[in-house]
Coordinates of C-alpha atoms (C1' of nucleotides) in Angstrom, one line a residue:
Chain P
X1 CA 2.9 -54.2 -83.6
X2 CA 1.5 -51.0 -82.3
X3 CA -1.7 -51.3 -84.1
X4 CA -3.5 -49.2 -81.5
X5 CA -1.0 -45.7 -82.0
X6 CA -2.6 -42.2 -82.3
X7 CA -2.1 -39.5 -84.9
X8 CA -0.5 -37.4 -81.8
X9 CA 1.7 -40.5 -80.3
X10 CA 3.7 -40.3 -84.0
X11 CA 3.6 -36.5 -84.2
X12 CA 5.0 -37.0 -80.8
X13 CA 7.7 -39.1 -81.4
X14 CA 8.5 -37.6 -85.2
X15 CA 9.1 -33.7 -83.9
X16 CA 10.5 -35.0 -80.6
X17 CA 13.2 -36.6 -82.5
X18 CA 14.0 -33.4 -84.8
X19 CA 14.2 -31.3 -81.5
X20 CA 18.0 -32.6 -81.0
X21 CA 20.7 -31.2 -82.8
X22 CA 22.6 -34.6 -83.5
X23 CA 19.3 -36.1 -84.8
X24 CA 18.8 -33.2 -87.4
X25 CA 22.3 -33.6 -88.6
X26 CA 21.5 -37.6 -89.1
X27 CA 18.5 -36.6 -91.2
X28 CA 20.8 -34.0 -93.3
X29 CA 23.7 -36.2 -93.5
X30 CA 20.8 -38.8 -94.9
X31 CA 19.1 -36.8 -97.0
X32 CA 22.7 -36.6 -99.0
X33 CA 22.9 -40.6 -98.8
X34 CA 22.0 -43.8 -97.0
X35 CA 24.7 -44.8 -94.4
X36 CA 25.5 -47.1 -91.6
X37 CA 25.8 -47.0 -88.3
X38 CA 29.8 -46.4 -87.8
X39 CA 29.8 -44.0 -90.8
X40 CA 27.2 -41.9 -89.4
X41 CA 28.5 -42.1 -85.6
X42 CA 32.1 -41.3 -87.2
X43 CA 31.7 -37.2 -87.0
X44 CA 30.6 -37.3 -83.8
X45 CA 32.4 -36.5 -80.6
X46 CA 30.0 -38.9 -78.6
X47 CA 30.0 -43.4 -78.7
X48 CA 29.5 -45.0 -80.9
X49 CA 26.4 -46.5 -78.4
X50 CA 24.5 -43.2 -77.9
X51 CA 24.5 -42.1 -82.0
X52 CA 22.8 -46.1 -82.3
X53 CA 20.3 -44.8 -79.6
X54 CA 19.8 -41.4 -81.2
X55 CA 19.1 -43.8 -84.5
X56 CA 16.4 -45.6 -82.9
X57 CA 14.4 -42.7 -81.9
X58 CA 14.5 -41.7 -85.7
X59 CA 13.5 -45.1 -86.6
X60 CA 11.0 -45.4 -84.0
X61 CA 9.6 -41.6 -85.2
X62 CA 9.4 -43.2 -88.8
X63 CA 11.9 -40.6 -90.3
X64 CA 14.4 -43.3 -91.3
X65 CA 14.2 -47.1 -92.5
X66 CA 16.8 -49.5 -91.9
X67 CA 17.5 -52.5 -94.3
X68 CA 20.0 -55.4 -94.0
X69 CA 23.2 -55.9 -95.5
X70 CA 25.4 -58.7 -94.1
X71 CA 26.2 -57.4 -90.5
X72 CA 25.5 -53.6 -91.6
X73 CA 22.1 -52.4 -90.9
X74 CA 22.3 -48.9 -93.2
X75 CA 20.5 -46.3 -92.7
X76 CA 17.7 -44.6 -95.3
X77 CA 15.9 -41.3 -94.8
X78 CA 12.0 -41.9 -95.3
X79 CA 10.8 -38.0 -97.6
X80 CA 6.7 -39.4 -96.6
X81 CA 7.6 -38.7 -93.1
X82 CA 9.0 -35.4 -93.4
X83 CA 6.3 -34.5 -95.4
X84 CA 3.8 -35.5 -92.9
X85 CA 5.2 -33.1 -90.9
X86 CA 5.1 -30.0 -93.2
X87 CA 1.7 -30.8 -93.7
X88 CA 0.8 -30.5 -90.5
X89 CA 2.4 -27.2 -89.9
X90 CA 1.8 -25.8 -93.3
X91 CA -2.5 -26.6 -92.3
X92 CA -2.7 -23.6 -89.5
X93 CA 0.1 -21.8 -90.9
X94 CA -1.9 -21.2 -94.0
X95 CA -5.0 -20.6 -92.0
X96 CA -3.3 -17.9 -89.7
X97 CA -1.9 -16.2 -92.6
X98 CA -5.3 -16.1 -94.2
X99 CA -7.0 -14.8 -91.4
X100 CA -4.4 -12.4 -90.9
X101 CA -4.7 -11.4 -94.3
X102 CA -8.5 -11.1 -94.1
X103 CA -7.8 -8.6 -90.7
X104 CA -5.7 -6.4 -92.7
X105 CA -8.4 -6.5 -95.4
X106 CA -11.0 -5.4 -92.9
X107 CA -8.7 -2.8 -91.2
X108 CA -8.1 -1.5 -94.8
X109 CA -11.7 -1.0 -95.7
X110 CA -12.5 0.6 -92.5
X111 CA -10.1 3.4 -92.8
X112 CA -11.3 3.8 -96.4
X113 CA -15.0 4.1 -95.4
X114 CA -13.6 7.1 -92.8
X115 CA -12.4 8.7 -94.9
X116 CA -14.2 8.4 -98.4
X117 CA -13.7 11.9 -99.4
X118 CA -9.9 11.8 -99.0
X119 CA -7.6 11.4 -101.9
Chain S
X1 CA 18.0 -10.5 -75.9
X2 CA 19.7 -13.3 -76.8
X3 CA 21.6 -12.4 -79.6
X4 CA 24.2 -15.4 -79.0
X5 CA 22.1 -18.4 -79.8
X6 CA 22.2 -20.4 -82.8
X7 CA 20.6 -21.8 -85.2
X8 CA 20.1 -25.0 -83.5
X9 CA 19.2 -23.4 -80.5
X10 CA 15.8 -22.2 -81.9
X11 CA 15.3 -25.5 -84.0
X12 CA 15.8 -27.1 -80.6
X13 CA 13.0 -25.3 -79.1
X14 CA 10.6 -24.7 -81.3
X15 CA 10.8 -28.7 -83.0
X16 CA 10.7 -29.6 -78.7
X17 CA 7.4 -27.1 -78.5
X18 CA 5.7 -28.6 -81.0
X19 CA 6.6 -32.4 -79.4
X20 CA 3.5 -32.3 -77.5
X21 CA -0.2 -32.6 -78.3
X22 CA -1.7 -30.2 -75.7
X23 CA 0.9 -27.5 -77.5
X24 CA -0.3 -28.8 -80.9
X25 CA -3.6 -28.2 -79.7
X26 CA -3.2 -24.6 -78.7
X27 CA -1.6 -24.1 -82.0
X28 CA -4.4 -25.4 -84.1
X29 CA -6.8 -23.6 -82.1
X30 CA -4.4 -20.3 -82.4
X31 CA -4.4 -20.6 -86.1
X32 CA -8.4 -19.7 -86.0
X33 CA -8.0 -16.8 -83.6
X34 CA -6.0 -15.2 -80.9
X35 CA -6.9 -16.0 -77.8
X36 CA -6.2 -15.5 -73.6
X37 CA -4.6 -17.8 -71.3
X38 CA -7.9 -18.7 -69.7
X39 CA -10.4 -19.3 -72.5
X40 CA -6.7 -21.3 -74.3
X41 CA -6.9 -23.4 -70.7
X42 CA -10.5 -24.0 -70.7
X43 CA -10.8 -27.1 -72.5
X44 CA -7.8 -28.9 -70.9
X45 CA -8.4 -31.1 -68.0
X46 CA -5.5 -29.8 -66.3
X47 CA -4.6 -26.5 -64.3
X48 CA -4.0 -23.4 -65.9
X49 CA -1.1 -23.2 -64.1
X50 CA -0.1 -26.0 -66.8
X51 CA -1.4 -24.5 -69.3
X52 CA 0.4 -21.2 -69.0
X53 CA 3.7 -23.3 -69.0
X54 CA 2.9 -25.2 -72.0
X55 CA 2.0 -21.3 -73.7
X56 CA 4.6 -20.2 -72.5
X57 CA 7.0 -22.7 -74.4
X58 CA 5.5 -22.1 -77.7
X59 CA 6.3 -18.0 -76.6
X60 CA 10.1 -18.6 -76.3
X61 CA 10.0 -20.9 -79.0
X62 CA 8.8 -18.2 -81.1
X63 CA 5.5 -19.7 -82.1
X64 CA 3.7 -17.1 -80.5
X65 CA 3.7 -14.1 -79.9
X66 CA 2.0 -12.0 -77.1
X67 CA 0.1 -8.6 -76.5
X68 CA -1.1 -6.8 -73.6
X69 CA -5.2 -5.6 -73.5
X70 CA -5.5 -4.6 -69.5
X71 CA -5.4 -8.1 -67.3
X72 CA -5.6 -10.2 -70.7
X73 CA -2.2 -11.6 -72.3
X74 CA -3.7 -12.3 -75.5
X75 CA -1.7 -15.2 -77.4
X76 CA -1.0 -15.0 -81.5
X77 CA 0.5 -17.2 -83.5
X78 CA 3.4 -16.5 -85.7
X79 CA 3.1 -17.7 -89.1
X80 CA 6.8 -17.0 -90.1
X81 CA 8.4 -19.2 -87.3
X82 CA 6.2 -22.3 -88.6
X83 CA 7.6 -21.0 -92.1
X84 CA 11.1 -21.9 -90.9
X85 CA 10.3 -24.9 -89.3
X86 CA 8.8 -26.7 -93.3
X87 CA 12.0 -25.1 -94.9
X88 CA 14.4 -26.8 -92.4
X89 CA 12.7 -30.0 -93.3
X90 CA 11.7 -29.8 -96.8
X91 CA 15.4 -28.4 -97.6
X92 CA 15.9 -32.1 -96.9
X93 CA 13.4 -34.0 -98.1
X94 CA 13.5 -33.0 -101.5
X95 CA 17.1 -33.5 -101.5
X96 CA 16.4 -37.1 -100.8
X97 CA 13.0 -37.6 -103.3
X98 CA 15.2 -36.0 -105.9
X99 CA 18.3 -38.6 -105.2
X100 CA 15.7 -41.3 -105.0
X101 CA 14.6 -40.2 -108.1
X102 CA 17.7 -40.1 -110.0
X103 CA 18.5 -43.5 -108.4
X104 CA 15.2 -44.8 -110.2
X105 CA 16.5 -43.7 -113.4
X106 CA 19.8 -45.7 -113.3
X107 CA 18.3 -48.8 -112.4
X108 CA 15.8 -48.1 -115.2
X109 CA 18.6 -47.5 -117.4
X110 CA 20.5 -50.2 -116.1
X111 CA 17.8 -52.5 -117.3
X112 CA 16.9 -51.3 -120.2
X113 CA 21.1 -51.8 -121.2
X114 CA 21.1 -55.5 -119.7
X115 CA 18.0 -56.3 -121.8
X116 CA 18.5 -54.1 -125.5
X117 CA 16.6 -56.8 -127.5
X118 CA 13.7 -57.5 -125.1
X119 CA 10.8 -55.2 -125.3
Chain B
dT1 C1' -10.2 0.6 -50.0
dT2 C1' -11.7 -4.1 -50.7
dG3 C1' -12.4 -7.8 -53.4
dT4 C1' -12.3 -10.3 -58.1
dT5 C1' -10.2 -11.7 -62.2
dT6 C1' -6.1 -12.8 -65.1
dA7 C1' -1.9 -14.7 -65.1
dT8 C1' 2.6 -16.0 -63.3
dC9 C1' 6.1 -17.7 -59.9
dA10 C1' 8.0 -21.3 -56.7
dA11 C1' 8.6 -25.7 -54.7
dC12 C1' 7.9 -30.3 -55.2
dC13 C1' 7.6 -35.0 -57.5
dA14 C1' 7.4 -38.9 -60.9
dG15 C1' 8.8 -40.1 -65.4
dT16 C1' 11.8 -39.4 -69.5
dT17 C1' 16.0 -38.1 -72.1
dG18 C1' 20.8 -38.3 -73.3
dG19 C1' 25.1 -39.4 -72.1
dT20 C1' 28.6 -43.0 -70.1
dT21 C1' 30.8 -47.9 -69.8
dG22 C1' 30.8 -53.0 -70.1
dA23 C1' 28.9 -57.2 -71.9
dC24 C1' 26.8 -59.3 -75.6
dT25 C1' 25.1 -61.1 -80.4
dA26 C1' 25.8 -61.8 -85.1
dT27 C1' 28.4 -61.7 -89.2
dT28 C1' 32.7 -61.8 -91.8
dT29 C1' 37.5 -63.1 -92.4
dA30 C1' 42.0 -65.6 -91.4
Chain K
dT1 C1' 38.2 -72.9 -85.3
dA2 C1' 39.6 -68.2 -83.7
dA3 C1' 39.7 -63.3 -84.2
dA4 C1' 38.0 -59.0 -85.9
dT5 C1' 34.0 -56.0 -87.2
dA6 C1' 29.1 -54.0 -86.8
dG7 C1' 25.8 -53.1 -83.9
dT8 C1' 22.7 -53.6 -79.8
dC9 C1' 21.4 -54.3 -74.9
dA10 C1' 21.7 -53.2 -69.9
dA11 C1' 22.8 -50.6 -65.9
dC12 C1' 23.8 -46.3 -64.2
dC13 C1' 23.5 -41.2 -63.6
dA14 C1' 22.7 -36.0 -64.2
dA15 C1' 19.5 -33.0 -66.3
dC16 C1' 15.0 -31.9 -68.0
dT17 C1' 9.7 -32.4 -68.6
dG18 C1' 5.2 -32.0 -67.3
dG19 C1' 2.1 -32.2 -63.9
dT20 C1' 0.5 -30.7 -58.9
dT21 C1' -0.6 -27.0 -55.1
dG22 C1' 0.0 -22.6 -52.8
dA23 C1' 1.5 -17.9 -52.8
dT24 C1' 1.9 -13.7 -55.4
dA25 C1' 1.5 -9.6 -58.8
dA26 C1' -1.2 -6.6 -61.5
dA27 C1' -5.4 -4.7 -63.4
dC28 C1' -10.5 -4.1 -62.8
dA29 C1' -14.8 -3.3 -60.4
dA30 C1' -17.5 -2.2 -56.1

DNA sequence: TTGTTTATCAACCAGTTGGTTGACTATTTA
DNA sequence: TAAATAGTCAACCAACTGGTTGATAAACAA
């Protein structure tokens, strides 16, 4: 199933489903333990339906796994994903703050060489 | 400016900027240098209309930032808001490798006590 | 001043998201 | 078997996204 998905379709899905506040608390409420459906839709002021929807998008973005356990389906937070993620950003946040880095190096070295004779 | 939004708030928007893969690509090609709407717009098959609208979601997610030089609305990226973004999520992840971890242990331990006379 | 370049604003439209309620399947329990 | 529990599916709706085109503002250049 969905052998023919791009890099960008599951960074789509994966920092589409962290940009909603209910699905960030899932993912901290997981990262504390596994849980099911009810247990996990119990804090919330919404049905029981929409946190079940707000689960599939997780699931879909690959940030969770789901096992069986008679008629529970729990819940289990998947770190790989996550760190996918950092990785990504963590790739041009490093090379910004090299370059910027670099910039302040140059800037640095040019208002040394203007002044050579000062202190 | 907006001193009353949360937490969330920000998550919401920069996590929602960064759904995307034309925004991913103007970050990526941000974090080698700053750049102007137009030479940003030039490799995207679409108006630069759209393109200004995609830059200017990254901007009020805080993922840029923007100078003035005459006509030219140069865009930068800001390293420190992609900072926050991998501490949201690893603050999490490693919560849940390092219960992962400790379960591994138990059942290891577990094991080990069913089985004290096998090697 | 006149015209060119850079960039944004506004109106519009198709598709998606995130909530609702009601019906349904599947599993467990009496 | 019948009833309760766990969870999903389907239809509906308001709000938002992401693209379009046309008009506009602001800074340069002639």
């Amino acid at each position: 199933m969905h052998d023919t998905e791009s890099d960008d379709d599951r960074l789509d899905r994966a920092f589409l489903a962290l940009a909603d506040p209910v699905r960030r608390n899932l993912v901290a409420r997981l990262s504390r333990s596994s849980a099911t459906v009810n247990e996990l839709a119990e804090p919330f002021p919404m049905s029981k339906q929409a946190v079940s929807r707000h689960i599939q998008v997780l699931e879909r973005a690959g940030l969770i796994t789901r096992t069986r356990d008679g008629q529970r389906r729990p819940c289990h937070l998947a770190p790989a994903a996550l760190e996918e993620l950092t990785s990504w950003i963590d790739g041009y946040r490093l090379a910004a703050e090299a370059r910027y880095r670099a910039l302040d190096e140059v800037l640095a070295a040019m208002k040394t060489a203007n002044r050579p004779q000062e202190e």
